[in-house]
CSV table of N, CA, C and O in Angstrom, one decimal:
chain,number,residue,atom,x,y,z
A,600,UNK,N,111.8,-127.0,-37.5
A,600,UNK,CA,112.3,-127.5,-36.2
A,600,UNK,C,113.1,-127.2,-34.5
A,600,UNK,O,114.2,-126.6,-36.1
A,601,UNK,N,113.3,-126.5,-33.7
A,601,UNK,CA,113.8,-126.0,-33.1
A,601,UNK,C,115.1,-126.6,-32.6
A,601,UNK,O,115.4,-127.4,-33.0
A,602,UNK,N,115.5,-126.4,-31.4
A,602,UNK,CA,116.7,-127.0,-31.0
A,602,UNK,C,117.2,-128.7,-31.3
A,602,UNK,O,118.0,-128.5,-30.5
A,603,UNK,N,115.9,-128.8,-30.8
A,603,UNK,CA,115.9,-130.5,-31.0
A,603,UNK,C,116.6,-131.1,-32.0
A,603,UNK,O,116.1,-132.6,-32.0
A,604,UNK,N,116.5,-130.3,-32.9
A,604,UNK,CA,117.1,-131.5,-33.8
A,604,UNK,C,118.2,-132.2,-34.1
A,604,UNK,O,118.3,-133.2,-34.2
A,605,UNK,N,118.9,-132.5,-33.2
A,605,UNK,CA,119.6,-133.7,-32.4
A,605,UNK,C,119.8,-134.4,-31.4
A,605,UNK,O,120.3,-135.0,-31.0
A,606,UNK,N,118.0,-134.2,-30.7
A,606,UNK,CA,117.7,-135.4,-30.1
A,606,UNK,C,118.0,-136.7,-30.9
A,606,UNK,O,117.8,-136.8,-31.8
A,607,UNK,N,118.2,-137.5,-30.3
A,607,UNK,CA,118.5,-139.3,-30.8
A,607,UNK,C,116.6,-139.3,-31.2
A,607,UNK,O,116.6,-139.9,-32.3
A,608,UNK,N,116.0,-139.1,-30.2
A,608,UNK,CA,114.6,-138.9,-30.6
A,608,UNK,C,113.8,-138.7,-32.1
A,608,UNK,O,113.6,-139.6,-32.5
A,609,UNK,N,114.3,-137.6,-32.0
A,609,UNK,CA,114.1,-137.1,-32.9
A,609,UNK,C,114.5,-137.3,-34.7
A,609,UNK,O,114.2,-137.3,-35.3
A,610,UNK,N,116.2,-137.7,-34.8
A,610,UNK,CA,116.8,-137.7,-35.4
A,610,UNK,C,116.4,-139.6,-35.6
A,610,UNK,O,116.3,-140.2,-36.7
A,611,UNK,N,115.9,-140.2,-34.8
A,611,UNK,CA,115.5,-141.6,-35.1
A,611,UNK,C,114.2,-141.3,-35.9
A,611,UNK,O,114.2,-142.5,-36.7
A,612,UNK,N,113.2,-140.8,-35.6
A,612,UNK,CA,112.0,-140.6,-36.1
A,612,UNK,C,111.3,-140.0,-37.4
A,612,UNK,O,111.3,-140.5,-38.5
A,613,UNK,N,112.6,-139.0,-37.4
A,613,UNK,CA,113.0,-138.2,-39.1
A,613,UNK,C,113.6,-139.9,-39.9
A,613,UNK,O,113.1,-139.9,-41.5
A,614,UNK,N,114.2,-140.6,-39.7
A,614,UNK,CA,115.5,-141.0,-40.3
A,614,UNK,C,113.7,-142.5,-40.2
A,614,UNK,O,114.2,-142.7,-41.8
A,615,UNK,N,113.1,-143.4,-39.8
A,615,UNK,CA,112.5,-143.8,-40.0
A,615,UNK,C,111.2,-143.5,-41.1
A,615,UNK,O,110.9,-144.0,-41.6
A,616,UNK,N,110.6,-141.6,-40.5
A,616,UNK,CA,109.6,-141.6,-42.1
A,616,UNK,C,110.7,-141.1,-43.4
A,616,UNK,O,109.6,-141.6,-44.5
A,617,UNK,N,112.0,-140.6,-43.3
A,617,UNK,CA,112.5,-140.6,-44.5
A,617,UNK,C,113.1,-141.7,-45.2
A,617,UNK,O,113.1,-142.5,-46.7
A,618,UNK,N,112.8,-143.4,-44.6
A,618,UNK,CA,113.0,-144.5,-44.6
A,618,UNK,C,111.7,-145.0,-45.5
A,618,UNK,O,111.6,-146.1,-46.9
A,619,UNK,N,110.7,-144.7,-45.1
A,619,UNK,CA,109.0,-145.5,-45.1
A,619,UNK,C,108.8,-144.6,-46.5
A,619,UNK,O,108.6,-145.2,-47.7
A,620,UNK,N,109.7,-143.4,-46.8
A,620,UNK,CA,108.3,-142.3,-47.9
A,620,UNK,C,110.0,-143.2,-48.7
A,620,UNK,O,109.6,-143.6,-49.9
A,621,UNK,N,111.0,-143.5,-48.8
A,621,UNK,CA,112.0,-144.1,-49.8
A,621,UNK,C,111.4,-145.5,-50.4
A,621,UNK,O,111.8,-145.7,-51.4
A,622,UNK,N,111.4,-146.6,-49.2
A,622,UNK,CA,110.8,-147.8,-50.0
A,622,UNK,C,109.4,-147.6,-50.4
A,622,UNK,O,109.1,-147.8,-51.8
A,623,UNK,N,108.3,-146.7,-50.1
A,623,UNK,CA,107.1,-146.2,-50.7
A,623,UNK,C,107.7,-146.1,-52.1
A,623,UNK,O,106.6,-146.6,-52.9
A,624,UNK,N,108.2,-145.5,-52.3
A,624,UNK,CA,108.3,-144.6,-54.0
A,624,UNK,C,108.9,-145.8,-54.4
A,624,UNK,O,108.6,-145.4,-56.1
A,625,UNK,N,110.1,-146.2,-54.2
A,625,UNK,CA,110.1,-148.2,-54.9
A,625,UNK,C,109.1,-148.5,-55.0
A,625,UNK,O,109.2,-149.7,-55.8
A,626,UNK,N,107.7,-148.6,-54.2
A,626,UNK,CA,107.0,-149.4,-54.7
A,626,UNK,C,105.7,-148.6,-55.8
A,626,UNK,O,104.7,-149.5,-56.2
A,627,UNK,N,105.1,-147.5,-55.9
A,627,UNK,CA,104.4,-146.9,-56.0
A,627,UNK,C,104.8,-145.5,-56.5
A,627,UNK,O,105.5,-145.1,-56.0
A,628,UNK,N,104.2,-144.9,-57.3
A,628,UNK,CA,103.9,-143.6,-57.9
A,628,UNK,C,104.2,-142.3,-57.0
A,628,UNK,O,103.5,-142.6,-55.9
A,629,UNK,N,104.9,-141.5,-56.6
A,629,UNK,CA,105.0,-140.7,-55.7
A,629,UNK,C,103.6,-139.4,-55.6
A,629,UNK,O,103.4,-139.5,-54.2
A,630,UNK,N,102.8,-139.7,-56.4
A,630,UNK,CA,101.7,-139.2,-56.2
A,630,UNK,C,100.3,-139.7,-55.8
A,630,UNK,O,99.4,-139.1,-55.2
A,631,UNK,N,100.7,-140.9,-55.3
A,631,UNK,CA,99.8,-142.0,-54.9
A,631,UNK,C,100.2,-142.2,-53.5
A,631,UNK,O,99.4,-142.5,-52.2
A,632,UNK,N,101.4,-142.1,-53.0
A,632,UNK,CA,101.8,-142.3,-51.6
A,632,UNK,C,101.2,-140.8,-51.0
A,632,UNK,O,101.1,-140.0,-50.8
A,633,UNK,N,100.4,-141.3,-49.0
A,633,UNK,CA,100.1,-140.2,-48.6
A,633,UNK,C,100.5,-140.6,-47.8
A,633,UNK,O,101.4,-141.3,-46.6
A,634,UNK,N,99.8,-139.2,-46.7
A,634,UNK,CA,101.4,-139.3,-45.0
A,634,UNK,C,100.0,-140.7,-44.5
A,634,UNK,O,101.4,-141.3,-43.8
A,635,UNK,N,99.3,-141.0,-44.4
A,635,UNK,CA,98.7,-141.9,-43.8
A,635,UNK,C,99.6,-143.2,-44.4
A,635,UNK,O,100.1,-143.9,-43.2
A,636,UNK,N,100.1,-143.6,-45.7
A,636,UNK,CA,101.1,-144.7,-46.2
A,636,UNK,C,102.4,-144.0,-45.8
A,636,UNK,O,103.0,-145.8,-44.9
A,637,UNK,N,103.2,-143.1,-45.4
A,637,UNK,CA,104.4,-143.4,-44.8
A,637,UNK,C,104.3,-143.2,-43.5
A,637,UNK,O,105.3,-143.9,-42.7
A,638,UNK,N,103.3,-143.1,-42.7
A,638,UNK,CA,102.9,-143.5,-41.0
A,638,UNK,C,102.6,-145.0,-40.8
A,638,UNK,O,103.9,-145.4,-40.0
A,639,UNK,N,102.1,-145.5,-41.8
A,639,UNK,CA,101.9,-146.8,-41.2
A,639,UNK,C,102.5,-147.2,-41.9
A,639,UNK,O,103.4,-148.1,-40.4
A,640,UNK,N,104.1,-147.1,-42.2
A,640,UNK,CA,105.1,-147.7,-43.0
A,640,UNK,C,106.3,-147.3,-42.1
A,640,UNK,O,106.8,-148.8,-41.4
A,641,UNK,N,106.3,-146.8,-41.1
A,641,UNK,CA,107.3,-146.1,-40.6
A,641,UNK,C,107.3,-146.4,-39.1
A,641,UNK,O,107.7,-146.1,-38.1
A,642,UNK,N,105.9,-146.7,-38.4
A,642,UNK,CA,105.0,-147.7,-37.7
A,642,UNK,C,105.1,-146.1,-36.5
A,642,UNK,O,105.7,-146.1,-35.5
A,643,UNK,N,104.7,-144.6,-37.1
A,643,UNK,CA,104.5,-143.3,-36.4
A,643,UNK,C,103.4,-143.2,-36.8
A,643,UNK,O,103.3,-142.9,-37.4
A,644,UNK,N,103.0,-142.4,-35.5
A,644,UNK,CA,101.5,-141.5,-35.2
A,644,UNK,C,101.9,-140.7,-36.5
A,644,UNK,O,102.7,-139.9,-36.8
A,645,UNK,N,100.5,-140.7,-36.6
A,645,UNK,CA,100.5,-138.9,-38.3
A,645,UNK,C,100.7,-138.0,-37.2
A,645,UNK,O,101.3,-136.7,-37.4
A,646,UNK,N,100.0,-137.2,-36.3
A,646,UNK,CA,100.3,-136.3,-35.7
A,646,UNK,C,101.9,-136.1,-35.1
A,646,UNK,O,102.7,-135.1,-35.2
A,647,UNK,N,102.5,-137.5,-35.0
A,647,UNK,CA,104.2,-136.9,-34.7
A,647,UNK,C,104.8,-137.1,-36.3
A,647,UNK,O,105.5,-136.1,-36.3
A,648,UNK,N,104.0,-137.1,-37.2
A,648,UNK,CA,104.9,-137.0,-38.6
A,648,UNK,C,104.9,-135.6,-39.0
A,648,UNK,O,105.3,-134.4,-39.2
A,649,UNK,N,103.2,-134.9,-38.3
A,649,UNK,CA,103.1,-133.4,-38.7
A,649,UNK,C,103.9,-132.3,-37.3
A,649,UNK,O,104.1,-131.3,-37.8
A,650,UNK,N,104.5,-133.1,-36.5
A,650,UNK,CA,105.1,-132.3,-35.7
A,650,UNK,C,106.7,-132.0,-36.2
A,650,UNK,O,107.2,-130.6,-36.2
A,651,UNK,N,107.3,-132.8,-37.4
A,651,UNK,CA,108.2,-132.7,-37.9
A,651,UNK,C,108.0,-132.4,-39.0
A,651,UNK,O,109.2,-131.6,-40.0
A,652,UNK,N,107.2,-132.6,-40.8
A,652,UNK,CA,107.1,-131.8,-41.8
A,652,UNK,C,105.5,-132.1,-41.4
A,652,UNK,O,104.5,-131.9,-41.0
A,653,UNK,N,105.1,-130.8,-43.3
A,653,UNK,CA,103.7,-130.3,-43.7
A,653,UNK,C,103.2,-131.1,-44.1
A,653,UNK,O,101.7,-131.3,-43.9
A,654,UNK,N,103.6,-132.1,-45.0
A,654,UNK,CA,103.1,-133.0,-46.3
A,654,UNK,C,104.2,-133.8,-46.4
A,654,UNK,O,105.1,-134.0,-46.2
A,655,UNK,N,103.7,-134.4,-47.5
A,655,UNK,CA,104.5,-134.9,-48.1
A,655,UNK,C,105.3,-135.0,-49.1
A,655,UNK,O,106.8,-134.6,-49.4
A,656,UNK,N,105.4,-133.6,-49.8
A,656,UNK,CA,106.2,-132.6,-50.6
A,656,UNK,C,107.0,-132.5,-49.0
A,656,UNK,O,108.4,-131.6,-49.7
A,657,UNK,N,106.9,-131.6,-47.9
A,657,UNK,CA,107.8,-131.2,-47.1
A,657,UNK,C,108.5,-132.3,-46.7
A,657,UNK,O,110.2,-132.3,-46.9
A,658,UNK,N,108.5,-133.7,-46.8
A,658,UNK,CA,109.4,-134.7,-46.1
A,658,UNK,C,110.1,-135.3,-48.0
A,658,UNK,O,111.5,-135.3,-47.3
A,659,UNK,N,109.7,-135.1,-48.2
A,659,UNK,CA,110.3,-135.3,-49.8
A,659,UNK,C,112.0,-134.7,-50.3
A,659,UNK,O,113.0,-134.7,-50.4
A,660,UNK,N,110.8,-132.8,-49.7
A,660,UNK,CA,112.0,-131.8,-50.4
A,660,UNK,C,113.0,-132.2,-49.5
A,660,UNK,O,114.4,-131.6,-49.7
A,661,UNK,N,112.8,-132.0,-48.1
A,661,UNK,CA,113.8,-131.9,-46.3
A,661,UNK,C,114.8,-133.3,-46.7
A,661,UNK,O,116.3,-133.3,-47.6
A,662,UNK,N,114.3,-134.3,-47.8
A,662,UNK,CA,115.0,-135.4,-47.7
A,662,UNK,C,116.0,-135.1,-49.0
A,662,UNK,O,117.4,-135.9,-48.9
A,663,UNK,N,115.8,-134.9,-50.1
A,663,UNK,CA,116.5,-134.1,-51.2
A,663,UNK,C,117.0,-133.3,-50.8
A,663,UNK,O,118.5,-133.9,-51.4
A,664,UNK,N,117.5,-132.3,-50.2
A,664,UNK,CA,118.2,-131.5,-49.5
A,664,UNK,C,119.2,-132.3,-48.7
A,664,UNK,O,120.6,-131.8,-49.1
A,665,UNK,N,118.8,-133.2,-47.4
A,665,UNK,CA,120.1,-133.5,-46.9
A,665,UNK,C,120.8,-134.4,-48.3
A,665,UNK,O,122.2,-134.6,-47.8
A,666,UNK,N,120.1,-134.9,-48.8
A,666,UNK,CA,120.7,-136.3,-50.1
A,666,UNK,C,122.2,-135.2,-50.5
A,666,UNK,O,123.1,-135.3,-50.8
A,667,UNK,N,121.4,-134.1,-51.2
A,667,UNK,CA,122.7,-133.6,-51.6
A,667,UNK,C,123.1,-132.6,-50.9
A,667,UNK,O,124.8,-132.5,-50.9
A,668,UNK,N,123.0,-132.0,-49.2
A,668,UNK,CA,123.8,-131.6,-48.8
A,668,UNK,C,125.3,-132.8,-48.4
A,668,UNK,O,126.6,-132.3,-48.2
A,669,UNK,N,124.9,-134.0,-47.9
A,669,UNK,CA,126.2,-135.5,-47.9
A,669,UNK,C,126.7,-135.8,-49.2
A,669,UNK,O,127.9,-135.1,-49.0
A,670,UNK,N,125.9,-135.3,-50.2
A,670,UNK,CA,127.1,-135.3,-51.6
A,670,UNK,C,128.2,-134.4,-51.9
A,670,UNK,O,129.2,-134.2,-51.6
A,671,UNK,N,127.5,-133.2,-51.0
A,671,UNK,CA,128.3,-131.6,-51.3
A,671,UNK,C,129.7,-132.3,-50.0
A,671,UNK,O,130.8,-131.6,-50.2
A,672,UNK,N,128.6,-132.7,-49.2
A,672,UNK,CA,130.1,-132.9,-48.0
A,672,UNK,C,131.5,-134.0,-48.0
A,672,UNK,O,132.2,-133.7,-47.8
A,673,UNK,N,131.2,-135.3,-49.4
A,673,UNK,CA,131.7,-135.9,-49.3
A,673,UNK,C,132.0,-136.4,-50.6
A,673,UNK,O,133.0,-136.6,-50.7
A,674,UNK,N,131.8,-135.2,-51.6
A,674,UNK,CA,132.2,-135.0,-52.9
A,674,UNK,C,133.8,-134.7,-53.1
A,674,UNK,O,135.0,-135.2,-53.6
A,675,UNK,N,134.5,-133.4,-52.8
A,675,UNK,CA,135.6,-132.9,-52.5
A,675,UNK,C,135.8,-134.4,-51.6
A,675,UNK,O,137.4,-134.0,-52.6
A,676,UNK,N,135.8,-135.5,-51.5
A,676,UNK,CA,136.6,-135.6,-50.5
A,676,UNK,C,137.4,-136.6,-51.1
A,676,UNK,O,138.5,-137.2,-51.3
A,677,UNK,N,136.0,-137.0,-52.0
A,677,UNK,CA,136.2,-138.7,-53.0
A,677,UNK,C,137.6,-138.1,-53.8
A,677,UNK,O,138.1,-138.3,-54.5
A,678,UNK,N,137.0,-136.7,-54.8
A,678,UNK,CA,137.7,-136.5,-55.7
A,678,UNK,C,138.9,-136.0,-55.5
A,678,UNK,O,140.4,-136.2,-56.1
A,679,UNK,N,139.4,-135.3,-54.7
A,679,UNK,CA,141.0,-135.5,-53.3
A,679,UNK,C,141.3,-136.7,-53.7
A,679,UNK,O,143.1,-136.5,-53.8
A,680,UNK,N,140.5,-138.0,-53.5
A,680,UNK,CA,141.7,-139.3,-52.6
A,680,UNK,C,141.5,-139.3,-54.5
A,680,UNK,O,142.7,-140.3,-54.6
A,681,UNK,N,141.2,-139.1,-55.4
A,681,UNK,CA,140.8,-140.2,-56.8
A,681,UNK,C,142.1,-139.1,-57.3
A,681,UNK,O,142.9,-140.2,-57.7
A,682,UNK,N,142.1,-138.0,-57.4
A,682,UNK,CA,143.2,-136.9,-57.9
A,682,UNK,C,144.6,-137.3,-57.3
A,682,UNK,O,146.0,-137.8,-57.9
A,683,UNK,N,144.8,-137.4,-56.1
A,683,UNK,CA,145.8,-138.1,-55.5
A,683,UNK,C,146.3,-139.3,-55.5
A,683,UNK,O,147.5,-140.1,-56.3
A,684,UNK,N,144.8,-140.2,-56.2
A,684,UNK,CA,145.4,-141.7,-56.5
A,684,UNK,C,146.2,-141.7,-57.8
A,684,UNK,O,147.7,-143.0,-58.1
A,685,UNK,N,145.2,-140.9,-58.9
A,685,UNK,CA,146.6,-140.8,-60.5
A,685,UNK,C,147.5,-140.3,-60.3
A,685,UNK,O,148.2,-140.6,-60.9
A,686,UNK,N,148.0,-139.1,-59.2
A,686,UNK,CA,149.5,-138.6,-58.6
A,686,UNK,C,150.0,-139.6,-58.7
A,686,UNK,O,151.1,-139.3,-59.3
A,687,UNK,N,149.9,-140.5,-57.5
A,687,UNK,CA,150.6,-141.8,-57.2
A,687,UNK,C,150.9,-142.3,-58.8
A,687,UNK,O,152.0,-143.1,-58.6
A,688,UNK,N,150.0,-142.6,-59.1
A,688,UNK,CA,149.7,-143.5,-60.6
A,688,UNK,C,150.6,-143.4,-61.3
A,688,UNK,O,151.3,-143.8,-62.0
A,689,UNK,N,150.8,-142.0,-61.9
A,689,UNK,CA,151.4,-141.4,-62.9
A,689,UNK,C,153.2,-141.1,-62.0
A,689,UNK,O,154.0,-141.4,-63.4
A,690,UNK,N,153.6,-141.2,-61.0
A,690,UNK,CA,154.3,-140.9,-60.4
A,690,UNK,C,154.8,-142.5,-60.7
A,690,UNK,O,156.8,-142.5,-61.0
A,691,UNK,N,154.4,-143.1,-59.9
A,691,UNK,CA,154.9,-144.1,-60.2
A,691,UNK,C,155.4,-145.3,-61.6
A,691,UNK,O,156.6,-145.5,-61.8
A,692,UNK,N,154.5,-144.8,-62.3
A,692,UNK,CA,154.4,-145.0,-64.5
A,692,UNK,C,156.2,-144.4,-64.4
A,692,UNK,O,156.3,-144.8,-65.8
A,693,UNK,N,156.2,-142.9,-63.8
A,693,UNK,CA,157.6,-142.4,-64.2
A,693,UNK,C,158.6,-143.5,-64.1
A,693,UNK,O,160.0,-143.2,-65.1
A,694,UNK,N,158.9,-143.9,-62.7
A,694,UNK,CA,160.1,-144.1,-62.5
A,694,UNK,C,160.3,-145.8,-62.7
A,694,UNK,O,160.3,-146.4,-63.9
């Protein structure tokens, strides 16, 4: 997708499609989920789906990549906070 990636409507549409996919994965096997199912759940036209993704595999891979990136961005912060908490607890125990 070109430069419109940060457009609010684009973010909303992609989010609705992602949430629909996740909901459907919780209900039935991935192999039985179709683009039509995702669009119906997200209340979005199939043509709009195809503006953003090629197929179910594409939205699945994109969603997985976004989750992994989110975890990478936030994990170091949590590790640092946990380490600082342990150091503080250790220092307090020494007193």
